[in-house]
Short mmCIF file of C-alpha atoms and ligand atoms in Angstrom, two decimals:
data_model
loop_
_atom_site.label_atom_id
_atom_site.label_comp_id
_atom_site.label_asym_id
_atom_site.label_seq_id
_atom_site.Cartn_x
_atom_site.Cartn_y
_atom_site.Cartn_z
CA MET A 155 144.43 53.70 136.79
CA SER A 156 142.31 51.65 139.10
CA HIS A 157 140.59 48.49 138.19
CA LYS A 158 137.20 50.21 139.04
CA ALA A 159 137.96 53.12 136.69
CA ARG A 160 139.24 50.79 133.85
CA ASN A 161 135.86 49.18 134.13
CA MET A 162 134.03 52.56 133.95
CA VAL A 163 136.16 53.47 130.99
CA ARG A 164 135.31 50.22 129.11
CA SER A 165 131.51 50.54 129.90
CA LEU A 166 131.57 54.01 128.59
CA LEU A 167 133.46 52.96 125.42
CA MET A 168 131.03 50.03 124.90
CA SER A 169 128.25 52.60 125.11
CA VAL A 170 129.84 54.84 122.71
CA ALA A 171 130.67 51.93 120.30
CA PHE A 172 126.81 50.88 120.51
CA ALA A 173 125.32 54.38 120.38
CA PRO A 174 125.05 54.47 116.68
CA LEU A 175 123.58 51.06 116.44
CA LEU A 176 120.77 51.95 119.15
CA LEU A 177 120.15 55.08 116.96
CA ALA A 178 119.78 53.31 113.84
CA SER A 179 117.35 50.81 115.26
CA GLY A 180 115.41 53.52 116.95
CA ALA A 181 115.06 55.31 113.94
CA SER A 182 113.74 52.33 111.96
CA ALA A 183 111.51 51.53 114.86
CA GLN A 184 109.82 54.85 114.38
CA GLY A 185 108.52 53.54 111.10
CA LEU A 186 108.70 56.69 109.11
CA THR A 187 106.69 56.64 106.15
CA GLU A 188 108.54 57.54 102.76
CA GLN A 189 106.86 60.95 102.67
CA GLN A 190 108.19 61.60 106.41
CA GLN A 191 111.69 60.67 105.55
CA PHE A 192 111.63 62.93 102.58
CA ALA A 193 110.15 65.68 104.84
CA ARG A 194 112.68 64.89 107.50
CA GLY A 195 115.52 65.13 104.85
CA ILE A 196 114.54 68.70 103.57
CA TYR A 197 114.06 69.89 107.18
CA GLN A 198 117.63 68.56 108.04
CA GLU A 199 119.21 70.14 105.04
CA LEU A 200 117.58 73.56 105.94
CA VAL A 201 118.54 73.50 109.58
CA GLU A 202 121.98 72.61 108.95
CA ILE A 203 122.76 75.60 106.64
CA ASN A 204 123.66 78.50 108.99
CA THR A 205 121.38 81.14 108.04
CA THR A 206 122.24 83.52 110.95
CA THR A 207 120.89 86.85 109.71
CA ALA A 208 124.18 88.78 109.91
CA THR A 209 126.63 85.99 109.70
CA GLY A 210 124.93 83.07 107.87
CA ASP A 211 123.80 82.43 104.20
CA THR A 212 120.28 82.61 103.32
CA GLN A 213 121.12 82.58 99.60
CA LYS A 214 122.73 79.17 100.11
CA ALA A 215 119.32 77.78 101.76
CA ALA A 216 117.36 79.55 98.98
CA GLU A 217 119.30 77.67 96.49
CA ALA A 218 119.21 74.56 98.09
CA MET A 219 115.43 74.61 98.38
CA GLY A 220 115.27 75.88 94.73
CA ALA A 221 117.29 72.64 93.56
CA ARG A 222 114.67 70.52 95.55
CA LEU A 223 112.03 72.05 93.54
CA ARG A 224 113.66 71.62 90.07
CA ALA A 225 114.81 68.09 91.05
CA ALA A 226 111.10 67.37 91.59
CA GLY A 227 110.26 68.66 88.23
CA PHE A 228 109.29 72.17 88.64
CA PRO A 229 110.19 74.09 85.43
CA GLU A 230 113.12 76.82 85.73
CA GLY A 231 110.35 79.62 85.15
CA ASP A 232 108.63 78.66 88.24
CA VAL A 233 111.34 78.60 90.65
CA HIS A 234 113.10 82.08 91.23
CA VAL A 235 116.13 82.35 93.52
CA PHE A 236 116.73 85.99 94.16
CA SER A 237 120.11 87.24 95.87
CA PRO A 238 119.49 91.10 96.38
CA ALA A 239 123.00 91.16 98.23
CA PRO A 240 125.88 88.51 99.12
CA HIS A 241 124.80 85.72 101.21
CA LYS A 242 121.26 86.92 101.10
CA GLY A 243 118.58 84.92 99.31
CA ASN A 244 114.90 84.82 98.59
CA LEU A 245 113.13 82.07 96.92
CA VAL A 246 109.65 82.31 95.07
CA ALA A 247 108.08 79.28 93.62
CA ARG A 248 104.83 78.41 91.84
CA LEU A 249 102.54 75.38 91.42
CA HIS A 250 100.13 76.33 88.60
CA GLY A 251 96.40 75.76 89.14
CA SER A 252 93.61 76.47 87.01
CA GLY A 253 93.48 80.07 87.50
CA ALA A 254 89.85 80.16 88.69
CA ARG A 255 90.80 82.15 91.77
CA LYS A 256 93.43 84.51 92.98
CA PRO A 257 96.63 82.72 94.22
CA ILE A 258 97.50 81.91 97.95
CA LEU A 259 100.82 82.89 99.14
CA LEU A 260 102.63 80.75 101.54
CA VAL A 261 105.55 82.62 103.60
CA ALA A 262 108.23 81.51 105.77
CA HIS A 263 111.56 83.05 106.80
CA ILE A 264 114.77 81.34 106.51
CA ASP A 265 117.04 83.51 108.40
CA VAL A 266 117.59 82.71 112.28
CA VAL A 267 118.76 84.59 115.08
CA PRO A 268 122.29 83.69 116.55
CA ALA A 269 123.15 80.64 118.30
CA ASN A 270 126.51 79.99 120.42
CA ARG A 271 127.63 76.36 120.39
CA GLU A 272 128.79 76.84 123.95
CA ASP A 273 125.38 77.80 125.28
CA TRP A 274 123.85 74.94 123.87
CA SER A 275 123.63 71.17 124.71
CA VAL A 276 123.93 70.19 121.33
CA ASP A 277 125.21 71.79 117.95
CA PRO A 278 122.57 74.24 117.03
CA PHE A 279 123.33 73.80 113.39
CA LYS A 280 122.96 70.06 113.10
CA LEU A 281 119.56 68.71 113.53
CA THR A 282 119.59 66.37 116.50
CA GLU A 283 116.68 63.94 117.42
CA GLN A 284 116.66 63.42 121.01
CA ASP A 285 113.99 62.40 123.27
CA GLY A 286 111.14 62.86 120.99
CA TYR A 287 112.30 66.31 119.93
CA PHE A 288 114.28 67.80 117.04
CA TYR A 289 116.79 70.25 118.27
CA GLY A 290 118.42 72.97 116.16
CA ARG A 291 118.52 76.71 115.64
CA GLY A 292 115.31 77.40 113.49
CA SER A 293 113.86 74.08 114.13
CA SER A 294 110.65 75.92 115.04
CA ASP A 295 111.42 79.61 114.06
CA ASP A 296 110.79 79.20 111.06
CA LYS A 297 112.41 76.21 109.24
CA TYR A 298 109.53 74.05 110.29
CA MET A 299 107.26 75.88 108.03
CA ALA A 300 109.83 76.76 105.38
CA SER A 301 110.62 73.20 104.87
CA ALA A 302 106.72 71.92 105.41
CA PHE A 303 105.81 74.35 102.55
CA ILE A 304 108.59 73.08 100.36
CA THR A 305 108.02 69.57 100.95
CA ASN A 306 104.14 70.02 100.52
CA LEU A 307 104.45 71.67 97.20
CA ILE A 308 106.57 68.87 95.83
CA ARG A 309 104.14 66.44 97.29
CA TYR A 310 101.41 68.18 95.32
CA LYS A 311 103.44 68.09 92.17
CA LYS A 312 104.02 64.50 92.51
CA GLU A 313 100.49 63.73 92.98
CA GLY A 314 99.44 65.81 89.79
CA TYR A 315 97.14 68.07 92.09
CA LYS A 316 95.38 70.82 90.17
CA PRO A 317 94.20 73.49 92.39
CA ASP A 318 91.64 76.09 91.55
CA ARG A 319 94.46 78.71 92.21
CA ASP A 320 98.09 79.01 91.94
CA ILE A 321 99.93 78.22 95.19
CA ILE A 322 102.98 80.34 95.84
CA VAL A 323 105.75 79.65 98.12
CA ALA A 324 108.07 82.57 99.30
CA LEU A 325 111.06 81.91 101.58
CA GLU A 326 112.65 85.10 102.72
CA THR A 327 115.56 86.44 104.26
CA ASP A 328 116.02 88.88 107.22
CA GLU A 329 112.72 88.56 108.78
CA GLU A 330 114.59 88.42 112.32
CA ILE A 331 116.04 92.23 111.88
CA LEU A 332 112.27 93.04 110.61
CA ASP A 333 113.98 93.35 107.07
CA ALA A 334 115.94 96.44 108.30
CA ASN A 335 117.88 96.81 105.01
CA GLY A 336 114.97 96.17 102.62
CA LEU A 337 116.34 92.83 101.33
CA GLY A 338 113.64 90.34 102.26
CA MET A 339 109.90 90.59 102.15
CA GLN A 340 110.03 94.53 101.33
CA TRP A 341 112.40 93.52 98.36
CA LEU A 342 110.12 90.97 96.98
CA ILE A 343 107.23 93.39 97.20
CA LYS A 344 109.00 96.18 95.63
CA ASN A 345 110.76 94.10 92.70
CA HIS A 346 108.57 91.11 92.21
CA ARG A 347 105.02 92.08 93.47
CA ASP A 348 103.75 90.07 90.24
CA LEU A 349 105.29 87.00 91.39
CA ILE A 350 103.77 87.07 95.07
CA ASP A 351 100.48 88.72 94.55
CA ALA A 352 97.84 86.81 96.30
CA GLU A 353 94.36 86.90 97.59
CA PHE A 354 95.89 86.34 101.05
CA ALA A 355 98.99 84.82 102.84
CA LEU A 356 99.76 82.07 105.32
CA ASN A 357 102.81 83.02 107.69
CA GLU A 358 104.15 82.15 111.04
CA GLY A 359 102.61 83.69 114.24
CA GLY A 360 99.92 81.40 115.45
CA GLY A 361 100.38 77.67 116.53
CA VAL A 362 98.88 74.84 118.41
CA GLY A 363 99.35 75.22 122.01
CA LEU A 364 99.86 72.09 124.22
CA LYS A 365 99.15 71.63 128.00
CA ASN A 366 100.34 68.51 129.31
CA GLY A 367 100.67 67.05 125.92
CA LYS A 368 97.08 67.89 125.03
CA ALA A 369 96.13 70.37 122.45
CA ILE A 370 94.00 73.30 124.14
CA ARG A 371 94.06 75.93 121.32
CA ASN A 372 95.05 76.53 117.79
CA SER A 373 95.99 80.20 117.27
CA VAL A 374 95.30 82.34 114.08
CA GLN A 375 97.35 85.61 113.83
CA THR A 376 95.36 88.20 112.25
CA SER A 377 97.07 91.47 113.38
CA GLU A 378 99.87 92.90 115.06
CA LYS A 379 100.58 95.97 117.11
CA VAL A 380 102.65 98.71 115.46
CA SER A 381 105.96 99.48 117.18
CA ILE A 382 107.29 102.85 117.29
CA GLY A 383 109.88 104.65 119.57
CA TYR A 384 110.08 108.31 121.03
CA GLN A 385 112.87 110.10 122.39
CA LEU A 386 112.08 112.35 125.29
CA THR A 387 114.71 115.34 125.74
CA VAL A 388 114.86 118.00 128.19
CA LYS A 389 117.88 120.55 127.90
CA ASP A 390 119.07 122.97 130.66
CA ARG A 391 121.81 125.63 130.81
CA GLY A 392 123.49 123.46 133.58
CA GLY A 393 125.96 124.77 136.04
CA HIS A 394 128.02 123.76 139.05
CA SER A 395 126.72 121.15 141.22
CA SER A 396 127.49 123.40 144.48
CA LEU A 397 125.01 125.68 143.44
CA PRO A 398 121.88 123.56 142.70
CA ARG A 399 118.43 124.80 141.58
CA LYS A 400 115.01 123.01 141.91
CA ASP A 401 114.78 123.41 137.92
CA ASN A 402 116.91 120.32 136.79
CA ALA A 403 116.84 118.46 133.60
CA ILE A 404 116.92 115.04 135.30
CA TYR A 405 114.29 115.96 137.76
CA ARG A 406 112.04 117.31 135.03
CA LEU A 407 112.50 114.30 132.87
CA ALA A 408 111.88 111.77 135.90
CA GLU A 409 108.74 113.61 136.90
CA GLY A 410 107.47 113.30 133.42
CA LEU A 411 108.18 109.59 133.22
CA VAL A 412 106.39 109.00 136.75
CA ARG A 413 103.31 110.77 135.07
CA LEU A 414 103.50 108.28 132.04
CA SER A 415 104.06 105.50 134.18
CA ASN A 416 100.91 106.20 135.86
CA TYR A 417 98.79 106.65 132.49
CA ASP A 418 96.87 103.76 130.86
CA PHE A 419 95.77 104.21 127.29
CA PRO A 420 92.17 103.73 126.81
CA MET A 421 90.95 100.03 126.42
CA ASN A 422 90.22 99.65 122.80
CA LEU A 423 88.92 95.97 121.61
CA ASN A 424 88.88 95.01 117.99
CA GLU A 425 87.37 92.10 116.08
CA THR A 426 90.09 89.55 116.82
CA THR A 427 90.85 90.84 120.50
CA ARG A 428 87.08 90.70 121.30
CA ILE A 429 87.02 86.92 120.16
CA TYR A 430 90.41 86.35 121.87
CA PHE A 431 89.06 87.38 125.16
CA THR A 432 85.76 85.50 124.81
CA LYS A 433 87.54 82.22 124.29
CA THR A 434 89.93 83.18 126.89
CA ALA A 435 87.15 83.35 129.43
CA GLU A 436 86.38 79.88 128.81
CA VAL A 437 89.61 78.53 129.71
CA ASP A 438 91.09 80.88 132.12
CA LYS A 439 88.72 80.42 135.03
CA SER A 440 90.68 82.68 137.53
CA HIS A 441 90.11 85.64 134.96
CA ALA A 442 86.87 84.71 133.54
CA ASP A 443 84.56 87.20 135.68
CA ASP A 444 86.86 90.01 134.85
CA ILE A 445 86.88 89.28 131.13
CA LYS A 446 83.25 88.98 131.11
CA ALA A 447 82.98 92.32 132.85
CA ILE A 448 85.11 94.06 130.12
CA LEU A 449 83.34 92.56 127.49
CA ALA A 450 79.69 93.86 128.79
CA GLN A 451 78.11 96.86 127.16
CA GLN A 452 79.37 99.04 129.80
CA PRO A 453 82.91 97.51 130.68
CA ASP A 454 83.42 97.49 134.44
CA PRO A 455 86.57 99.73 135.36
CA ALA A 456 87.39 97.84 138.43
CA ALA A 457 87.50 94.70 136.28
CA LEU A 458 89.59 96.34 133.83
CA ALA A 459 92.01 97.36 136.38
CA ARG A 460 92.40 94.06 137.63
CA LEU A 461 92.81 92.54 134.24
CA SER A 462 95.42 95.25 132.98
CA GLU A 463 97.76 93.89 136.00
CA ASN A 464 98.40 90.72 133.87
CA PRO A 465 100.92 92.06 131.24
CA GLY A 466 99.75 89.70 128.72
CA TYR A 467 96.16 90.73 128.92
CA ASN A 468 97.13 94.34 129.24
CA ALA A 469 99.06 94.30 126.02
CA GLN A 470 96.09 92.92 124.26
CA LEU A 471 93.58 95.62 125.83
CA ARG A 472 95.27 98.95 124.87
CA THR A 473 98.21 100.74 123.25
CA THR A 474 101.15 100.66 125.54
CA CYS A 475 104.14 103.04 125.91
CA VAL A 476 107.18 102.28 128.33
CA ALA A 477 110.19 103.94 129.18
CA THR A 478 113.20 101.65 128.11
CA MET A 479 116.38 103.72 128.07
CA LEU A 480 117.62 106.64 130.29
CA GLU A 481 120.58 108.80 130.07
CA GLY A 482 121.60 112.26 131.43
CA GLY A 483 124.32 114.52 132.77
CA HIS A 484 127.90 114.78 131.93
CA ALA A 485 130.01 114.89 135.26
CA ILE A 486 129.30 114.04 138.90
CA ASN A 487 129.91 117.67 139.82
CA ALA A 488 128.00 119.38 137.20
CA LEU A 489 124.13 120.14 136.74
CA PRO A 490 122.67 118.33 133.82
CA GLN A 491 122.69 120.31 130.46
CA LEU A 492 120.73 117.20 129.07
CA ALA A 493 118.68 114.23 130.08
CA THR A 494 117.07 111.96 127.53
CA ALA A 495 114.92 108.75 127.67
CA LYS A 496 113.54 106.37 125.02
CA VAL A 497 110.00 105.38 125.10
CA ASN A 498 108.63 102.36 123.25
CA CYS A 499 105.10 102.17 122.27
CA ARG A 500 103.01 99.21 120.70
CA ILE A 501 99.98 100.85 119.04
CA LEU A 502 96.80 98.79 118.47
CA PRO A 503 96.23 98.39 114.69
CA GLY A 504 93.94 101.03 113.49
CA GLU A 505 94.64 103.38 116.00
CA PRO A 506 96.26 106.83 114.66
CA VAL A 507 99.95 107.04 115.39
CA GLU A 508 99.86 110.94 115.60
CA GLY A 509 97.44 110.57 118.13
CA VAL A 510 99.92 108.83 120.43
CA GLN A 511 102.37 111.28 120.32
CA ALA A 512 99.95 113.83 121.28
CA THR A 513 98.79 111.59 124.07
CA ILE A 514 102.44 111.34 125.43
CA GLU A 515 102.99 115.20 125.48
CA ARG A 516 99.69 115.65 127.07
CA VAL A 517 100.43 113.11 129.72
CA LEU A 518 104.19 114.32 130.34
CA ALA A 519 102.46 117.73 130.77
CA ASP A 520 105.98 119.65 130.40
CA LYS A 521 106.59 121.98 127.48
CA GLN A 522 110.25 121.45 128.33
CA ILE A 523 110.11 118.06 127.50
CA GLU A 524 110.55 117.50 123.93
CA VAL A 525 109.13 114.40 122.15
CA THR A 526 110.42 113.18 119.03
CA PRO A 527 109.69 109.96 117.11
CA THR A 528 112.92 107.79 116.70
CA GLY A 529 111.72 105.96 113.61
CA LYS A 530 108.79 105.74 111.14
CA ALA A 531 105.87 103.19 112.12
CA VAL A 532 105.04 100.68 109.71
CA LEU A 533 101.15 100.29 109.85
CA SER A 534 99.46 97.08 109.58
CA PRO A 535 95.68 96.92 109.16
CA PRO A 536 94.12 93.86 110.73
CA SER A 537 93.45 90.91 108.53
CA PRO A 538 89.64 90.26 108.33
CA LEU A 539 88.43 87.08 109.93
CA ASN A 540 87.70 85.68 106.51
CA GLU A 541 84.87 82.94 106.67
CA GLU A 542 86.52 80.78 104.23
CA ILE A 543 89.89 80.57 106.25
CA MET A 544 88.40 80.35 109.57
CA GLY A 545 85.75 77.77 108.64
CA SER A 546 88.51 75.68 107.00
CA VAL A 547 90.80 76.00 110.07
CA GLU A 548 87.59 75.05 112.42
CA LYS A 549 86.94 71.94 110.34
CA LEU A 550 90.38 70.57 109.87
CA SER A 551 91.53 71.45 113.23
CA LYS A 552 88.73 69.47 114.81
CA GLU A 553 90.19 66.30 113.11
CA PHE A 554 93.57 66.73 114.34
CA TRP A 555 93.07 68.48 117.71
CA PRO A 556 89.35 67.73 118.82
CA ASN A 557 89.56 69.92 121.82
CA ALA A 558 91.54 72.87 120.60
CA GLU A 559 89.86 75.97 120.67
CA ILE A 560 90.29 78.13 117.49
CA VAL A 561 91.54 81.66 118.74
CA PRO A 562 92.45 84.64 116.71
CA VAL A 563 95.26 86.40 118.09
CA MET A 564 96.77 89.79 117.88
CA SER A 565 100.83 89.86 118.25
CA THR A 566 102.17 92.37 120.57
CA GLY A 567 105.26 92.48 118.51
CA ALA A 568 105.45 93.29 114.72
CA THR A 569 106.26 90.60 112.19
CA ASP A 570 107.06 90.52 108.68
CA GLY A 571 103.31 90.01 108.12
CA SER A 572 103.02 93.83 108.54
CA TYR A 573 104.85 94.51 105.18
CA LEU A 574 102.19 92.03 103.49
CA ARG A 575 99.25 93.49 105.10
CA ASN A 576 100.43 96.87 104.17
CA ALA A 577 100.82 95.90 100.64
CA GLY A 578 97.19 94.77 100.76
CA ILE A 579 97.72 91.09 101.10
CA PRO A 580 95.66 89.86 104.07
CA THR A 581 98.11 87.61 106.27
CA TYR A 582 97.36 84.89 108.69
CA GLY A 583 99.82 83.62 111.13
CA HIS A 584 99.04 79.93 111.33
CA SER A 585 101.51 77.00 111.39
CA GLY A 586 99.73 73.96 112.81
CA LEU A 587 102.89 73.17 114.95
CA GLY A 588 102.05 71.84 118.41
CA ALA A 589 104.36 73.18 121.14
CA ASP A 590 104.02 73.31 125.05
CA VAL A 591 102.63 76.63 126.07
CA ASP A 592 105.13 76.77 128.59
CA ASP A 593 108.26 75.81 126.61
CA ASN A 594 108.94 78.39 123.92
CA ARG A 595 112.66 78.36 123.28
CA ASN A 596 112.45 80.27 119.85
CA HIS A 597 115.38 82.73 119.83
CA GLY A 598 116.84 80.83 123.08
CA LYS A 599 118.99 78.12 123.69
CA ASP A 600 118.08 74.38 122.84
CA GLU A 601 115.30 75.51 120.42
CA ARG A 602 113.36 72.32 119.77
CA VAL A 603 110.13 70.94 118.19
CA LEU A 604 108.25 67.61 119.13
CA VAL A 605 108.97 65.14 116.46
CA LYS A 606 105.19 64.26 116.59
CA SER A 607 104.16 67.67 116.20
CA PHE A 608 106.61 68.36 113.27
CA TYR A 609 104.96 65.51 111.04
CA GLU A 610 101.67 66.20 112.37
CA GLY A 611 101.87 70.05 111.45
CA GLU A 612 103.36 69.41 108.13
CA GLU A 613 100.29 67.04 107.34
CA TYR A 614 97.90 69.48 108.72
CA LEU A 615 99.39 72.39 106.24
CA TYR A 616 99.31 69.93 103.56
CA ARG A 617 95.80 69.45 103.97
CA LEU A 618 94.60 72.96 104.96
CA VAL A 619 96.34 74.46 101.70
CA LYS A 620 94.56 71.85 99.68
CA MET A 621 91.11 72.86 101.12
CA LEU A 622 91.92 76.66 100.76
CA ALA A 623 93.05 75.99 97.29
CA GLY A 624 90.36 73.81 96.02
CA GLY A 625 90.52 71.68 92.81
CA LYS A 626 91.59 68.26 92.71
ZN1 ZN B 902 110.05 83.70 112.88
#
């Protein structure tokens, strides 16, 4: 070993030896309040329980949060941990109000998508604080909200806060697979509707958008598109490839798909998307003229065509259907006997699902292409832009982020909010969590949350829920 190398090793060892010291002094320098330390502890506990939907343990996470609530003085009867299957857990807890008004439901899922240690820069199931961020799987989606709701519920309890209505927290499993086995939100609605029944719910789905560290918008998700798949099937008698005919299952299917690709469903704005576009026109200067032109009494078709080239705007404007899978034939030297394609549609809330299949059939314009739905659509009526909720959001958001526009949004993907909306509980996706608009790592590697945004968002939710729950 050369002298130089030895020196390098020594300095490396020194830095390792000093690292914990530096970290410790760094942590105290941040000057967390007692409340913030408590919040961080609950967040850390939740992130460090591996709750990957298929292989993790949401029961453990639900029990851990249940234990926190009981330790804070919540009686047994107000903290329920349900385990509808091994390693699957849902928690429902209640802070009693005067009962003057119907309860509020605060919802967060505790399962997370998979994370591989080798893909990540840090251990995804350890909460790592680094460079002003909290890293960890679920740090944003959705353990920030889950821990914030638990932390704040305990805070209300400690203060002796008596709201005008009960505040219910529901932590649920299996959201990341849209509750495919009926063990999460659907299970709660089916088996314990009485425990979660509320006037409305707050859920994930809308946050604070940051650009260069400044808050530019604060979203409220009020509706979501309905996802449904269709299979297109063409059958043929087949034959030897040495004797081809013009009539061929693959060609028929391909030609039909080309017609479908050229088709656009009609533009159809709802209450939410109309406001969304109105507000967007104020910030997106390059599209402002086109947006104004489609909002006019007589929407301009040329402006609509230009706007539709942007996939994000297009998805807000209309129902969409797109080919996603393709299969056909059985041998290189045989005429295909079967050709199939799968098409995924995202239907605007409120548009009839049957109408979409009829439109696909009309556009394919070929009786030999059979269209069959591959599943059942979960309808999801949009939640009304309730004045009480939107008014409270406007007022409080101004205090936290004076320059952020309040923007109602429609998700183009379905969330578990659809089950609640379906069950007649209007649901609003609103987290108060700030994140850079160009740095969305949910479901990706090195998922993270700004430390500052974490504490800020938690405080925002604490105050917002109080505004909505009233009392003192
Ligand atoms: Zn989520």
